Every structure is written in structure tokens, then in C-alpha cells.
Coordinates of C-alpha atoms in Angstrom, one line a residue:
X1 CA -74.9 23.7 3.6
X2 CA -73.3 20.2 4.6
X3 CA -75.7 17.7 4.3
X4 CA -75.0 14.0 5.8
X5 CA -77.2 11.1 4.9
X6 CA -76.5 7.7 6.5
X7 CA -77.9 5.0 3.8
X8 CA -77.8 4.8 0.3
X9 CA -80.9 3.1 -0.8
X10 CA -84.7 4.3 -1.0
X11 CA -85.0 6.9 1.2
X12 CA -81.4 8.1 1.6
X13 CA -81.3 8.5 -2.3
X14 CA -84.7 10.0 -2.9
X15 CA -83.8 12.7 -0.1
X16 CA -80.4 13.2 -1.7
X17 CA -82.1 14.1 -5.0
X18 CA -84.5 16.2 -3.5
X19 CA -81.6 18.3 -2.0
X20 CA -79.7 18.3 -5.3
X21 CA -82.6 20.0 -6.8
X22 CA -83.5 22.5 -4.0
X23 CA -80.2 23.7 -3.0
X24 CA -77.8 24.4 -5.7
X25 CA -74.9 25.1 -3.1
X26 CA -75.4 21.6 -1.0
X27 CA -72.4 19.7 0.0
X28 CA -73.8 16.3 0.1
X29 CA -72.1 13.3 1.5
X30 CA -73.8 9.9 1.7
X31 CA -72.3 7.0 3.8
X32 CA -73.3 3.3 2.4
X33 CA -72.1 0.7 4.6
X34 CA -72.2 -1.7 1.3
X35 CA -71.0 -1.3 -2.0
X36 CA -74.4 -1.2 -3.7
X37 CA -76.4 2.0 -3.7
X38 CA -80.2 2.3 -4.8
X39 CA -81.7 -0.9 -5.4
X40 CA -84.9 -2.5 -5.3
X41 CA -85.1 -4.8 -2.5
X42 CA -88.6 -5.6 -3.1
X43 CA -87.6 -7.7 -6.4
X44 CA -84.7 -9.9 -4.8
X45 CA -87.1 -12.9 -4.5
X46 CA -87.8 -12.8 -8.2
X47 CA -84.3 -13.5 -9.1
X48 CA -84.2 -16.7 -7.6
X49 CA -86.8 -18.2 -10.1
X50 CA -85.2 -16.4 -13.1
X51 CA -88.1 -13.8 -13.6
X52 CA -85.6 -11.2 -12.9
X53 CA -82.6 -12.2 -14.8
X54 CA -80.0 -10.7 -12.8
X55 CA -79.6 -8.4 -9.4
X56 CA -78.0 -6.0 -11.5
X57 CA -81.6 -5.1 -13.0
X58 CA -82.7 -4.2 -9.5
X59 CA -80.2 -1.5 -9.6
X60 CA -81.8 1.8 -10.2
X61 CA -78.4 4.1 -10.3
X62 CA -75.0 3.2 -9.4
X63 CA -72.7 5.0 -7.2
X64 CA -70.9 6.5 -10.2
X65 CA -74.0 8.3 -11.5
X66 CA -74.6 9.6 -8.2
X67 CA -70.8 10.8 -7.8
X68 CA -70.2 12.1 -11.6
X69 CA -73.8 13.3 -12.6
X70 CA -74.8 15.0 -9.5
X71 CA -71.9 16.0 -7.7
X72 CA -72.6 13.4 -4.6
X73 CA -69.9 12.6 -2.5
X74 CA -71.4 8.9 -2.4
X75 CA -69.1 7.1 -0.3
X76 CA -69.3 3.0 -0.1
X77 CA -68.0 0.7 2.7
X78 CA -68.7 3.4 5.4
X79 CA -70.5 2.0 8.2
X80 CA -71.6 4.7 10.8
X81 CA -71.1 3.7 14.4
X82 CA -71.9 7.0 16.5
X83 CA -73.2 10.3 16.3
X84 CA -72.1 13.3 18.1
X85 CA -75.5 15.6 18.0
X86 CA -73.6 18.3 20.2
X87 CA -70.7 18.5 17.7
X88 CA -72.6 17.7 14.7
X89 CA -70.3 14.7 13.7
X90 CA -70.9 11.3 12.6
X91 CA -68.3 8.9 13.1
X92 CA -67.2 5.5 11.7
X93 CA -64.1 3.2 11.6
X94 CA -61.4 5.4 10.1
X95 CA -63.7 8.4 9.4
X96 CA -65.6 10.9 10.8
X97 CA -68.0 13.8 8.9
X98 CA -69.2 17.1 9.9
X99 CA -72.8 18.0 9.3
X100 CA -75.3 21.0 9.3
X101 CA -78.1 19.0 8.9
X102 CA -78.1 15.1 8.9
X103 CA -80.5 12.6 7.5
X104 CA -80.6 8.8 8.9
X105 CA -82.2 6.4 6.4
X106 CA -80.3 3.1 7.7
X107 CA -83.3 1.2 7.0
X108 CA -84.0 -2.5 8.8
X109 CA -82.0 -5.5 8.8
X110 CA -83.7 -9.4 9.3
X111 CA -84.0 -10.6 12.6
X112 CA -82.0 -13.5 13.3
X113 CA -83.2 -15.4 16.1
X114 CA -80.2 -17.0 19.0
X115 CA -81.2 -20.3 17.6
X116 CA -79.0 -23.4 18.1
X117 CA -76.5 -23.7 15.1
X118 CA -77.8 -20.8 13.2
X119 CA -74.4 -20.3 11.8
X120 CA -74.0 -23.2 10.0
X121 CA -73.7 -23.0 5.7
X122 CA -77.0 -23.0 4.1
X123 CA -78.7 -20.6 6.6
X124 CA -79.9 -17.4 4.9
X125 CA -81.7 -14.2 5.4
X126 CA -82.9 -11.8 2.5
X127 CA -82.6 -8.4 2.4
X128 CA -79.4 -7.2 0.1
X129 CA -77.8 -8.3 -3.0
X130 CA -74.9 -9.7 -1.4
X131 CA -77.1 -11.6 0.6
X132 CA -79.1 -12.9 -2.2
X133 CA -75.8 -13.8 -4.3
X134 CA -75.1 -16.0 -1.0
X135 CA -78.5 -17.5 -1.3
X136 CA -78.2 -18.2 -5.1
X137 CA -75.1 -19.9 -4.7
X138 CA -76.3 -22.7 -2.1
X139 CA -79.6 -23.1 -3.9
X140 CA -78.0 -24.4 -6.9
X141 CA -77.4 -27.6 -5.1
X142 CA -80.4 -27.7 -2.5
X143 CA -83.3 -29.8 -3.0
X144 CA -85.0 -29.6 0.4
X145 CA -85.7 -26.1 1.6
X146 CA -87.5 -24.9 4.9
X147 CA -88.6 -21.2 4.9
X148 CA -89.0 -20.2 8.7
X149 CA -91.7 -17.3 8.6
X150 CA -95.1 -17.0 6.9
X151 CA -95.4 -13.5 6.2
X152 CA -94.6 -11.3 2.8
X153 CA -91.0 -12.4 2.3
X154 CA -91.4 -16.0 3.4
X155 CA -94.8 -16.5 1.4
X156 CA -92.6 -15.1 -1.6
X157 CA -89.9 -16.9 -0.9
X158 CA -91.6 -20.4 -0.7
X159 CA -93.2 -19.3 -4.1
X160 CA -89.9 -18.6 -6.2
X161 CA -87.8 -21.6 -4.6
X162 CA -91.0 -23.9 -5.6
X163 CA -90.7 -22.6 -9.2
X164 CA -87.2 -23.3 -9.1
X165 CA -87.6 -26.8 -8.7
X166 CA -87.4 -27.2 -5.1
X167 CA -89.0 -29.0 -2.2
X168 CA -90.2 -26.7 -0.3
X169 CA -91.8 -26.1 3.5
X170 CA -92.9 -22.9 5.6
X171 CA -92.5 -23.2 9.5
X172 CA -94.9 -20.9 10.9
X173 CA -94.7 -20.4 14.9
X174 CA -98.3 -19.2 14.7
X175 CA -101.5 -20.4 14.0
X176 CA -101.7 -19.2 10.6
X177 CA -99.7 -17.8 7.6
X178 CA -99.9 -14.4 6.5
X179 CA -100.7 -12.6 10.0
X180 CA -102.0 -9.4 8.1
X181 CA -105.2 -11.3 7.1
X182 CA -107.7 -12.4 9.6
X183 CA -108.4 -15.8 10.5
X184 CA -111.5 -16.4 8.6
X185 CA -109.6 -15.2 5.2
X186 CA -106.5 -16.8 5.7
X187 CA -107.8 -20.2 4.3
X188 CA -107.5 -19.3 0.8
X189 CA -103.6 -18.6 1.6
X190 CA -103.2 -22.3 3.1
X191 CA -105.0 -23.8 0.1
X192 CA -102.6 -22.3 -2.2
X193 CA -99.9 -23.8 -0.4
X194 CA -101.9 -27.2 -0.5
X195 CA -102.7 -26.7 -4.1
X196 CA -98.8 -26.1 -5.0
X197 CA -97.4 -28.8 -3.0
X198 CA -96.0 -26.5 -0.3
X199 CA -95.9 -28.2 3.1
X200 CA -97.2 -25.8 6.1
X201 CA -96.0 -26.4 9.4
X202 CA -98.2 -24.1 11.9
X203 CA -97.8 -23.9 15.9
X204 CA -94.4 -25.1 15.1
X205 CA -91.5 -23.1 17.0
X206 CA -88.0 -23.5 15.8
X207 CA -85.4 -24.1 18.3
X208 CA -82.0 -25.0 16.4
X209 CA -80.5 -26.7 13.3
X210 CA -78.8 -30.1 12.8
X211 CA -75.8 -30.5 11.1
X212 CA -72.0 -30.4 10.7
X213 CA -70.7 -27.4 8.4
X214 CA -73.9 -27.5 6.5
X215 CA -77.4 -27.2 7.6
X216 CA -79.2 -30.6 7.3
X217 CA -82.3 -30.3 9.1
X218 CA -84.3 -27.7 11.2
X219 CA -85.2 -28.4 15.1
X220 CA -88.4 -27.6 16.2
X221 CA -90.9 -28.1 19.2
X222 CA -92.6 -30.8 17.3
X223 CA -89.5 -32.5 15.8
X224 CA -86.7 -32.5 13.0
X225 CA -87.7 -31.0 9.2
X226 CA -85.1 -32.3 6.8
X227 CA -83.8 -29.2 4.8
X228 CA -80.1 -28.6 3.1
X229 CA -81.3 -24.7 2.8
X230 CA -83.2 -22.6 5.0
X231 CA -84.9 -19.1 4.7
X232 CA -85.1 -17.1 7.8
X233 CA -87.9 -14.5 7.5
X234 CA -89.4 -14.1 10.7
X235 CA -89.5 -9.9 10.8
X236 CA -87.1 -7.0 10.6
X237 CA -85.8 -4.7 12.9
X238 CA -84.8 -1.1 12.5
X239 CA -80.9 -0.8 12.1
X240 CA -80.6 2.0 14.9
X241 CA -78.6 0.6 17.4
X242 CA -75.8 2.8 16.7
X243 CA -78.1 5.8 18.3
X244 CA -78.4 4.5 21.7
X245 CA -76.3 7.0 23.3
X246 CA -78.0 9.7 21.6
X247 CA -81.2 11.8 22.7
X248 CA -82.9 10.8 19.4
X249 CA -86.4 9.3 20.7
X250 CA -87.2 5.6 19.4
X251 CA -90.0 3.1 19.7
X252 CA -89.4 0.0 21.4
X253 CA -88.4 -1.6 18.6
X254 CA -85.8 1.2 17.6
X255 CA -87.8 2.9 14.9
X256 CA -86.9 6.7 15.1
X257 CA -90.1 9.0 16.2
X258 CA -90.3 11.7 13.4
X259 CA -92.9 14.5 12.9
X260 CA -94.6 15.3 9.7
X261 CA -91.5 17.1 8.1
X262 CA -89.6 13.8 9.1
X263 CA -87.6 15.7 12.0
X264 CA -86.2 13.7 14.9
X265 CA -86.4 15.1 18.5
X266 CA -83.0 16.3 18.0
X267 CA -82.2 19.5 16.1
X268 CA -80.9 19.2 12.6
X269 CA -81.4 15.2 12.5
X270 CA -84.0 14.0 10.3
X271 CA -85.1 10.3 9.7
X272 CA -87.2 8.6 7.0
X273 CA -87.9 4.8 5.7
X274 CA -87.7 1.7 7.3
X275 CA -85.7 2.9 10.2
X276 CA -88.5 5.5 11.3
X277 CA -92.0 5.8 12.3
X278 CA -94.6 6.0 9.9
X279 CA -97.8 8.0 10.9
X280 CA -101.0 5.7 10.4
X281 CA -103.9 7.8 9.5
X282 CA -106.5 5.3 10.5
X283 CA -104.8 4.5 13.9
X284 CA -104.2 8.1 14.4
X285 CA -100.7 7.3 16.0
X286 CA -96.9 6.5 15.1
X287 CA -96.9 3.2 13.4
X288 CA -94.2 0.7 12.0
X289 CA -95.0 -0.5 8.5
X290 CA -91.5 -0.8 6.5
X291 CA -92.3 -0.9 3.0
X292 CA -90.2 0.5 -0.3
X293 CA -93.3 3.0 -1.4
X294 CA -93.4 4.9 2.2
X295 CA -89.7 4.8 2.2
X296 CA -89.4 7.0 -1.0
X297 CA -92.2 9.1 0.1
X298 CA -90.8 9.7 3.5
X299 CA -87.1 10.2 1.5
X300 CA -88.7 13.1 -0.4
X301 CA -90.2 14.8 2.2
X302 CA -87.2 14.7 4.3
X303 CA -85.0 16.1 1.5
X304 CA -87.3 19.0 1.0
X305 CA -87.6 19.9 4.6
X306 CA -83.9 19.7 4.8
X307 CA -83.7 21.9 1.8
X308 CA -85.9 24.6 3.6
X309 CA -89.0 23.5 1.3
X310 CA -91.5 22.5 4.4
X311 CA -94.0 20.2 3.1
X312 CA -95.7 17.3 5.2
X313 CA -96.3 13.6 5.3
X314 CA -99.5 13.3 5.3
X315 CA -99.2 9.4 6.6
X316 CA -100.2 5.8 5.7
X317 CA -103.1 3.3 5.9
X318 CA -100.8 0.3 6.0
X319 CA -101.7 -0.7 2.0
X320 CA -99.8 -4.0 1.0
X321 CA -100.0 -6.5 -1.5
X322 CA -98.1 -9.9 -2.1
X323 CA -98.3 -12.6 -5.0
X324 CA -98.5 -16.1 -3.6
X325 CA -98.7 -18.5 -6.6
X326 CA -102.0 -18.0 -8.3
X327 CA -103.3 -15.4 -5.7
X328 CA -102.9 -11.7 -5.0
X329 CA -103.3 -11.2 -1.0
X330 CA -103.8 -7.6 -0.2
X331 CA -104.9 -5.4 2.9
X332 CA -105.2 -1.6 4.0
X333 CA -106.3 -0.2 7.2
X334 CA -107.1 -2.2 10.0
X335 CA -108.1 -6.0 10.5
X336 CA -110.1 -7.5 13.1
X337 CA -107.2 -7.9 15.2
X338 CA -105.9 -4.4 15.3
X339 CA -109.2 -3.0 15.5
X340 CA -109.8 -4.7 18.7
X341 CA -106.7 -3.7 20.1
X342 CA -107.6 -0.1 19.5
X343 CA -110.9 -0.7 21.0
X344 CA -112.9 0.4 17.8
X345 CA -116.4 -0.8 17.3
X346 CA -116.9 -2.0 14.0
X347 CA -119.3 -3.8 11.5
X348 CA -117.8 -6.6 9.2
X349 CA -119.2 -7.1 6.0
X350 CA -118.0 -9.8 3.5
X351 CA -118.6 -10.3 -0.4
X352 CA -117.3 -12.8 -3.2
X353 CA -117.7 -11.1 -6.5
X354 CA -116.4 -11.5 -9.8
X355 CA -113.5 -9.1 -10.9
X356 CA -115.2 -8.4 -14.1
X357 CA -118.6 -8.9 -15.6
X358 CA -119.9 -12.4 -15.2
X359 CA -120.6 -13.0 -18.7
X360 CA -117.0 -11.8 -19.9
X361 CA -114.9 -14.9 -20.4
X362 CA -112.5 -16.0 -17.4
X363 CA -114.3 -14.2 -14.4
X364 CA -112.1 -14.9 -11.3
X365 CA -113.6 -14.5 -8.0
X366 CA -112.5 -11.7 -5.5
X367 CA -112.7 -12.7 -1.7
X368 CA -113.7 -9.6 0.1
X369 CA -113.6 -8.6 3.6
X370 CA -114.6 -4.7 4.8
X371 CA -114.3 -3.1 8.4
X372 CA -116.6 -0.3 9.2
X373 CA -116.6 1.9 12.2
X374 CA -120.2 1.7 13.9
X375 CA -120.4 5.0 15.2
X376 CA -119.0 7.1 12.3
X377 CA -119.8 4.9 9.6
X378 CA -116.1 5.3 8.0
X379 CA -114.2 3.0 6.3
X380 CA -111.6 1.2 8.7
X381 CA -110.0 -1.5 6.8
X382 CA -109.9 -4.2 3.8
X383 CA -108.9 -7.4 2.8
X384 CA -108.9 -8.6 -0.5
X385 CA -107.8 -11.9 -1.9
X386 CA -108.5 -13.4 -5.8
X387 CA -106.4 -14.1 -8.8
X388 CA -107.3 -11.2 -10.6
X389 CA -108.3 -7.5 -10.0
X390 CA -107.2 -7.3 -6.5
X391 CA -104.8 -4.5 -7.0
X392 CA -107.4 -2.2 -8.4
X393 CA -110.1 -2.6 -5.6
X394 CA -107.4 -2.5 -2.6
X395 CA -105.8 1.2 -4.2
X396 CA -109.5 2.2 -4.4
X397 CA -110.3 1.5 -1.1
X398 CA -107.0 3.1 0.4
X399 CA -107.8 5.9 -1.4
X400 CA -111.0 5.9 0.6
X401 CA -109.3 5.5 3.8
X402 CA -107.0 8.6 2.9
X403 CA -110.1 10.5 2.3
X404 CA -112.0 9.2 5.3
X405 CA -114.8 8.3 3.1
X406 CA -117.7 6.0 4.3
X407 CA -119.3 2.8 3.1
X408 CA -122.1 5.1 1.6
X409 CA -119.7 7.4 -0.2
X410 CA -118.2 3.9 -2.1
X411 CA -121.7 3.8 -4.2
X412 CA -121.0 7.4 -5.5
X413 CA -117.4 6.9 -6.8
X414 CA -117.3 6.9 -10.6
X415 CA -115.4 3.9 -11.6
X416 CA -114.2 2.8 -15.0
X417 CA -116.2 0.0 -16.3
X418 CA -116.4 -2.3 -19.5
X419 CA -117.0 -5.9 -19.4
X420 CA -113.4 -6.9 -19.9
X421 CA -112.4 -4.8 -16.9
X422 CA -115.3 -4.6 -14.5
X423 CA -118.8 -5.4 -13.9
X424 CA -121.5 -2.4 -13.9
X425 CA -121.4 -2.1 -10.1
X426 CA -117.6 -2.8 -8.9
X427 CA -117.1 -5.7 -6.4
X428 CA -116.4 -2.8 -3.6
X429 CA -119.8 -1.1 -4.7
X430 CA -121.8 -4.4 -4.7
X431 CA -120.6 -4.8 -0.8
X432 CA -121.9 -1.3 -0.3
X433 CA -125.1 -1.7 -2.2
X434 CA -125.9 -4.7 -0.3
X435 CA -125.5 -3.2 3.1
X436 CA -126.0 0.5 3.3
X437 CA -129.7 1.0 4.3
X438 CA -131.7 3.3 1.9

């Protein structure tokens, strides 16, 4: 069986390893357009301020390991430009590779809007190790940094650049940072930026840049903002344009529609990771939430399915967490905006509680907001912000969402307790206890 995988990172190589384990006669060819395989993209920001010493530390397995240890024909510098599903051949500049089964795992690429002078030196997007190397080179002499976009990458980059000693601002087109949060929760993020001297420009639309060869300022609808280094973090787009002339079904944003086995609408073609759709269990529909955790899970399912092991991807709840200076910011399920878009009727419950026993040294506040469906009393979503204990609670809530639990069900969970780790009633259970009628 000839397996071809387009893309040599999380989803693609996870799939490749599952095929290696489950089909001993497999002939596997992987086609990666860069020179680097299998690395942790989510760790890239933390190279900027030295928390991670080198981008080399992010590489899980080198291309040589895949070739020599696992017998994979792992190719670099191979950008696929066309797929002929009828002939079952993939094409690129100077090469063609036939397949029996094909996996598309091309990921997503940062969006760069068509702003004036966007090609000036010093303007960067962050997705790959070579892009990070370019940024590190320019950051050495930079003093004033503008981060365009207040989402996950924008907030992380603002933090690490500030910690690296730069003067940093964030420019956000909308009325708030962290759009994954509801408006009544985001003030914690805005206050954190203020406390760490990160200037925030809200309702500010970028139109272009000033400079001769290198960027000198960001031009917006409210004036110019000086900057000798710019990070553009306004979102990503699935890297699937090369499929435009195929019959593979895609969403409007280009994400490839897949079934629970990661099969596409075209026979013998599969897709996984940031280029594919992700079934959202709370929304009960195809979604697009590009995260490394999901890419690895979908890659595993794709590889097993291609090798004849028909397991199912059970979906996501949209769980995410990020660090912004002293805060952890976490969400799972629906926020109010998405619940209203889906016409879901819901209750809102909020609580501020300690992350550990209140009498134990240095308890930190947790700010919790939970949505519960009115008709079924099922949990719909949570937003949790705090300096400590956030990750534990969001994971508990995400697990509860996967099992379709109700607010009342949280009271029965047998959660770990000792004063250095928790209160006798966990913060989530405190919220439930205050709002569940007897």
C-alpha cells in the first residue's frame, strides 16, 4: 500500500507513525515544503525571551530519524501544487508521487492583509521556525514593537517581547482583546496589559505602514504608531488553496470537511489538523478550531483509518488556555456570543473563588463564568481566569462537557482535596452548590 502524506508536522507525522505501527508493508512518502519536520509550533513565542533557549529544542524528531529509524521516505522542499484524484497522483514543481491513500495535513498559514507597504523589513508573521529566526534577527536592535491582533498569538508575543525588554503595544481592530472571552470577563486581560505597561489600542484598524526599507510606523484609522518591529497576528487560514480544482468539499474558509474517520468527500483522500474541520460536540456541527492538541488527535485517527483500523474522532469542545503575564486565560464550550449565534437559551452563573483553601498561604482568586442550557440543564461553556489553578478547572469542565453533564452533576464529582491544592469544595462545585436548587 502506497501512502502519501502532505505535511510533515503534527497531524501528518502522527498519522505516519500510526501507519508504521499498523501496516508492516506500508510504503510511506511524506512531502514537506520546508526543511523541518515535527516541531512544537506552540512553543515558538517562548524562544523570544529565552524561556526556551533555542528553536532546536522544539523539534520532536528530525527528518533523519523518520528516514533511518522508521523507513519513511520523508522529503523536504517538496511543495504540492496539485492533486489528481482520478489518477491518484500528487504533483509539485519537478515531482509527482502516486498514492493508494492520501492524507492532506498542510496545516494553516498566518493571514497577512493587503495593507500598504506590508513588505517592509521588520514586519513579521509567526508560524514556522524560519519565520522565528527572521524575527529574532530583527528583534535584536528593535525598541518599539507593535503587535497587531489581540488573540492567542498576539497576547503571547506581547508578553515575551515585553519580557525581552521592548516597548510593546497591541493594536486591536475590535472593542476588546481576547475575543474568546465575553465582554464582562475581558477587563481582567486589559488590566493585566496596563499593569505591565503594554499599551492597548482598541477599535483601531490598521491601513498600512510607513518606512523606506524598514518599518518605522503603523498607519491606522486613528493616526500613526511608531514601531521598528511589527508582529501581525490577525488569524490563520487553512493551507488548502492547491485543492481548488478538486471535488474535495471545503468550508468557506478553505477547511477540508472530514467525517469521524478523517475521510474527505473524495475516495482514498483523508485530511487532519489545522487544514481540516473539527466536529464540535457542544455545537453539534463542523467547526474550525486549529490547535496542536486536535491536530495530533486527528492525525492519529487518520493514520489508523488509512491503515484499516476504523476508529472514530469523537470531537472537540473548543478548549484552550493561554498565559498572559501573571494570568492564565482559559475557555471551553460556548461563550455568550456563540450561544446567541446558535439560538441557545441559557443561564449565566459567575463566581469568584480561591484556587486553594482560603486559610492556606497565598490563595489566588479564580474568576469563573459558566453557561448552562435552560431546557436540559446541560453545561454549555466556561471561561476561567486567574493566576493559579485555572488549568485544573478548565480541564474538569471540558471533561464534563464531553460527557454532557449538568451543573448538578458537578456536585457529585470526586475531586482531589488537600489545602495546598484545593478547598474542600472545588471552585466549580462552589458555583454549582450556589446555583442548583435543592
